XYZ file of C-alpha atoms in Angstrom:
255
model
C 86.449 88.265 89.954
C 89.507 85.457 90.422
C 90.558 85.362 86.566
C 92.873 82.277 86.829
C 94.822 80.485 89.630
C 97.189 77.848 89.602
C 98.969 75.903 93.097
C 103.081 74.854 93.009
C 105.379 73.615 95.633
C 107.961 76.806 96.335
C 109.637 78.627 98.601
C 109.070 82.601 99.290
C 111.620 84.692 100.108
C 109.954 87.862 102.309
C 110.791 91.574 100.869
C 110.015 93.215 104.667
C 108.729 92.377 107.690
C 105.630 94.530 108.092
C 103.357 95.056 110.876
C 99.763 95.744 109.258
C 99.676 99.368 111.105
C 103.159 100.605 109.139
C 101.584 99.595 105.916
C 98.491 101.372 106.753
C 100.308 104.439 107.408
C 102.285 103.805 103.731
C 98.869 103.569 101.944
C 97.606 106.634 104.177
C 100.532 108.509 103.094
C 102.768 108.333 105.817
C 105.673 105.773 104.544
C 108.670 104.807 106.703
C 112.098 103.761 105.510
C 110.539 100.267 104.829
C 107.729 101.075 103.461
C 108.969 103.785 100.810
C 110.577 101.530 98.568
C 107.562 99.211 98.175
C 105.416 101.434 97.721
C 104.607 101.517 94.534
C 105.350 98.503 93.276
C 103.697 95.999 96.417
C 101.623 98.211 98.316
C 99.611 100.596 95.845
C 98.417 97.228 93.916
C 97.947 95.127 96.918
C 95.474 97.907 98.311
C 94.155 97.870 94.640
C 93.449 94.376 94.300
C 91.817 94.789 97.578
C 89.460 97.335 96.822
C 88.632 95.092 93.452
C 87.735 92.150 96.079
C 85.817 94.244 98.528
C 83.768 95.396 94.982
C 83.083 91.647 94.312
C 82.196 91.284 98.479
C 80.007 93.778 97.737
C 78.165 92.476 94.573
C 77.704 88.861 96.672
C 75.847 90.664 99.198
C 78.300 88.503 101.935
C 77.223 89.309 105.961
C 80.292 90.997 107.475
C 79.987 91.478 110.914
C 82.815 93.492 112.192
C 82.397 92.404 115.284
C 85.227 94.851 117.954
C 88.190 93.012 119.326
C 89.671 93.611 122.650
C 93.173 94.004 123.115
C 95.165 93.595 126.587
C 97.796 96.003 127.285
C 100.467 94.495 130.942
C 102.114 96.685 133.018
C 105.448 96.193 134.694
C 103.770 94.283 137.016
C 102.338 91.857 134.726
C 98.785 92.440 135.760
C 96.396 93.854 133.082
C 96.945 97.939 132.712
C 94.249 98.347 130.147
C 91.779 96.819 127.803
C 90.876 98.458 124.491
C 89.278 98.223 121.383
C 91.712 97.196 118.983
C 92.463 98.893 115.953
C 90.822 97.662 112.783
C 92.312 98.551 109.722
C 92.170 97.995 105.560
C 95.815 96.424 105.958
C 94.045 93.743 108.343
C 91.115 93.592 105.896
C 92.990 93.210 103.071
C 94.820 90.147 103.801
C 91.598 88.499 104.782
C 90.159 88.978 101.455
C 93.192 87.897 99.692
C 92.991 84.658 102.641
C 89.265 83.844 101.433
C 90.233 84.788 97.470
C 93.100 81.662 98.200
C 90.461 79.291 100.081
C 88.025 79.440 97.225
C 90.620 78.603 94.611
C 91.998 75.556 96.399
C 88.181 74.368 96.763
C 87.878 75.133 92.801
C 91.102 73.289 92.143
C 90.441 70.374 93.799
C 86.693 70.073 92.601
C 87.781 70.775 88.880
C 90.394 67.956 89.613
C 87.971 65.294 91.023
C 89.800 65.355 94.279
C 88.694 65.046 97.780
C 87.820 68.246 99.510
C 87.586 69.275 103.484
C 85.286 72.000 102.791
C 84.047 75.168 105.570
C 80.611 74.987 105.600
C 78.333 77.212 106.910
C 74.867 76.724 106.300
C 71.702 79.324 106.433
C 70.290 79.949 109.665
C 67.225 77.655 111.120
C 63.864 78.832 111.021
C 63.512 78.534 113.962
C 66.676 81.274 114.836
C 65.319 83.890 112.022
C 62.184 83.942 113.690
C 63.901 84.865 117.030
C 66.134 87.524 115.063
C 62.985 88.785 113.140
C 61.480 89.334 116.556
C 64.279 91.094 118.537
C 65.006 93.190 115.224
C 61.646 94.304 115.416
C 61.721 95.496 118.720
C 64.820 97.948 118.011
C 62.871 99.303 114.569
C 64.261 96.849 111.901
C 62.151 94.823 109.701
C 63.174 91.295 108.801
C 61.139 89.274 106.184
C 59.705 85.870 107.280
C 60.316 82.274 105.601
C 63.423 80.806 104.554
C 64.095 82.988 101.413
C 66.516 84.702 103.541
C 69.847 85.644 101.766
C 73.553 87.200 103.418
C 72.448 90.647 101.554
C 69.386 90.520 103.845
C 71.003 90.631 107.302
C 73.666 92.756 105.735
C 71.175 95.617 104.839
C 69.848 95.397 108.335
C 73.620 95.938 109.648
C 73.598 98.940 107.248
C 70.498 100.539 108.368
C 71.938 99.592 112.326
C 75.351 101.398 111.311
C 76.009 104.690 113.638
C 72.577 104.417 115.201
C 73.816 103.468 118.814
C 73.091 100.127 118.751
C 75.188 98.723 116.028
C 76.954 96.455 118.581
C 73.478 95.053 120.062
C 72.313 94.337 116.557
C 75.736 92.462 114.808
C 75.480 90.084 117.986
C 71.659 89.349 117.294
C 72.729 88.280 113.875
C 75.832 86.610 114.988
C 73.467 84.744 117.332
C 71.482 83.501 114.715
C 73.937 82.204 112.588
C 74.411 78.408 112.303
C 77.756 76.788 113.314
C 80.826 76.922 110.767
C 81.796 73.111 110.315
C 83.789 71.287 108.581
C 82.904 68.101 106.216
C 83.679 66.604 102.772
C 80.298 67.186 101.248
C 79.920 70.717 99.943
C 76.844 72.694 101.368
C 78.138 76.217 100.450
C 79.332 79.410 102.860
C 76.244 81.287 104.082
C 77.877 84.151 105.339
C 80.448 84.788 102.735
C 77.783 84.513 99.823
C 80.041 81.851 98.121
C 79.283 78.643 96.347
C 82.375 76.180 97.689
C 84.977 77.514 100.085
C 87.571 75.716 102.390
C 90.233 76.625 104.879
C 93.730 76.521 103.519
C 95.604 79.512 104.434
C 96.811 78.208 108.157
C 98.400 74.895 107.892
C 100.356 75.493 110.685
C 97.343 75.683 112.985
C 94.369 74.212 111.754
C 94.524 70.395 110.624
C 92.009 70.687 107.885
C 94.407 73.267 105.865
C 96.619 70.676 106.016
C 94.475 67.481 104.560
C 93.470 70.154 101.997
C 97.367 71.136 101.009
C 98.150 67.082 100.866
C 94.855 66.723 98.799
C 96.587 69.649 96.389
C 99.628 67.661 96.357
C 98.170 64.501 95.107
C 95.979 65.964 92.780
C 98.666 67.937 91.127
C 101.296 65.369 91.549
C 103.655 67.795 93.253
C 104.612 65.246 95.479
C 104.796 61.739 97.024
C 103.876 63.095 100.372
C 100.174 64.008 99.074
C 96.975 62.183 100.639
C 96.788 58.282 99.986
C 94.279 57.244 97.951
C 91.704 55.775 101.310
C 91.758 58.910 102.725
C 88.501 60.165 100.989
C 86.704 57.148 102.772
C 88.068 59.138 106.252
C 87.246 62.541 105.217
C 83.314 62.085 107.155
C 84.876 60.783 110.386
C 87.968 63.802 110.316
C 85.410 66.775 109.594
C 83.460 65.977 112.750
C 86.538 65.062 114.618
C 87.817 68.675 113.503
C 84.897 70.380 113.865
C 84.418 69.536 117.352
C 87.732 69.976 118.161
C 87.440 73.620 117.162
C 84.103 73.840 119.030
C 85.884 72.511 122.465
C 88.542 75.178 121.770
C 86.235 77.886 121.193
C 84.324 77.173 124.326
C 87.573 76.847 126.623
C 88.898 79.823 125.537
């Protein structure tokens, strides 16, 4: 569990530049020049701090569907030579944990402060969806209870059960399927799939405009600068989650 948390204005001053496959191989073992030196005092407790957060994933009961991710390899030519799985590994797990850890305590900081928050919401699935999933689940073997007393550890034990049986990939779409669209809004309704209570997106403020409202809402709130939200912009915050949600929703379907 997140003992404590606080937010500052700062700058960071990197140790290495790492790609997430060289610290894999430090933590497996197999440390480079780079690597060796930070060994033991970044990357042992940044794996263990991981496997702490992947205990409290655990404990939620959160739906993880590790979905595979294609990767495009170019020739010379520049025409596509190859297109393969790519690689998933702890080192790309871990930062996402420590990503969602960070979201959850800027939503925490900015409730506990009274402040204005852009939360990600993603709500349980319709009835009318779990129904459909209950159905197709049952014709591959799975049973799915009925109603709307349907909780992340459900669909996650069905993903379990579906794990190394040949049709893994058949059933994580089904429940990706199912799932209601991720949005984004000022009044909190919860994250569904992540088992968690208040959550919001403030890791990426160089690509995603909510991170940013959320980072000026930390700035005002903590007085850590004049360039923090003004004090009208909670009476926007309705209009910019549905602007911001459906701009994510047009980029999704383009690309």
């Amino acid at each position: 569990k997140m003992r404590s948390h606080r937010f500052l204005r700062g700058l960071m001053r990197s140790a290495a530049r790492l790609a997430y496959e060289q610290v894999q191989a430090a933590r497996d073992g197999f440390p480079d020049d780079r690597t060796e030196p930070l060994l033991k005092t970044v990357i042992r407790p940044l794996y263990g701090a991981y496997e702490a957060l992947v205990r409290g994933r655990d404990k939620r009961g959160t739906l993880d569907l590790d979905l595979v991710e294609l990767q495009i390899s170019l020739g010379e030519d520049g025409h596509v030579a190859a297109i393969e799985p790519r690689p998933r590994l702890d080192s790309h797990r871990l930062i996402e944990e420590f990503m969602i850890t960070a979201n959850v305590a800027a939503a925490e900081s900015l409730e506990a402060k009274g402040a204005p928050v852009m939360y990600r919401i993603h709500e349980p699935p319709s009835l009318d969806k779990l129904e459909g999933l209950r159905q197709s689940l049952a014709s591959l073997g799975y049973k799915l209870q009925r109603g709307s007393g349907i909780r992340p550890s459900h669909l996650a034990g069905i993903l379990r059960q579906a794990a190394d049986s040949g049709h893994e990939d058949l059933v994580s779409t089904l429940v990706l399927r199912s799932q209601s669209k991720a949005v984004y809004g000022p009044e909190n309704a919860g994250h569904f799939g992540l088992a968690l209570q208040r959550y919001c997106h403030f890791t990426s403020p160089i690509r995603r405009y909510p991170d940013i409202l959320v980072h000026r809402a930390l700035i005002a709130a903590h007085g850590l600068g004049a360039d923090g939200l003004p004090e009208d912009a909670e009476d926007r915050f309705v209009d910019l989650g549905e602007k911001t949600s459906m701009t994510e929703d047009r980029k999704s379907t383009r690309l």
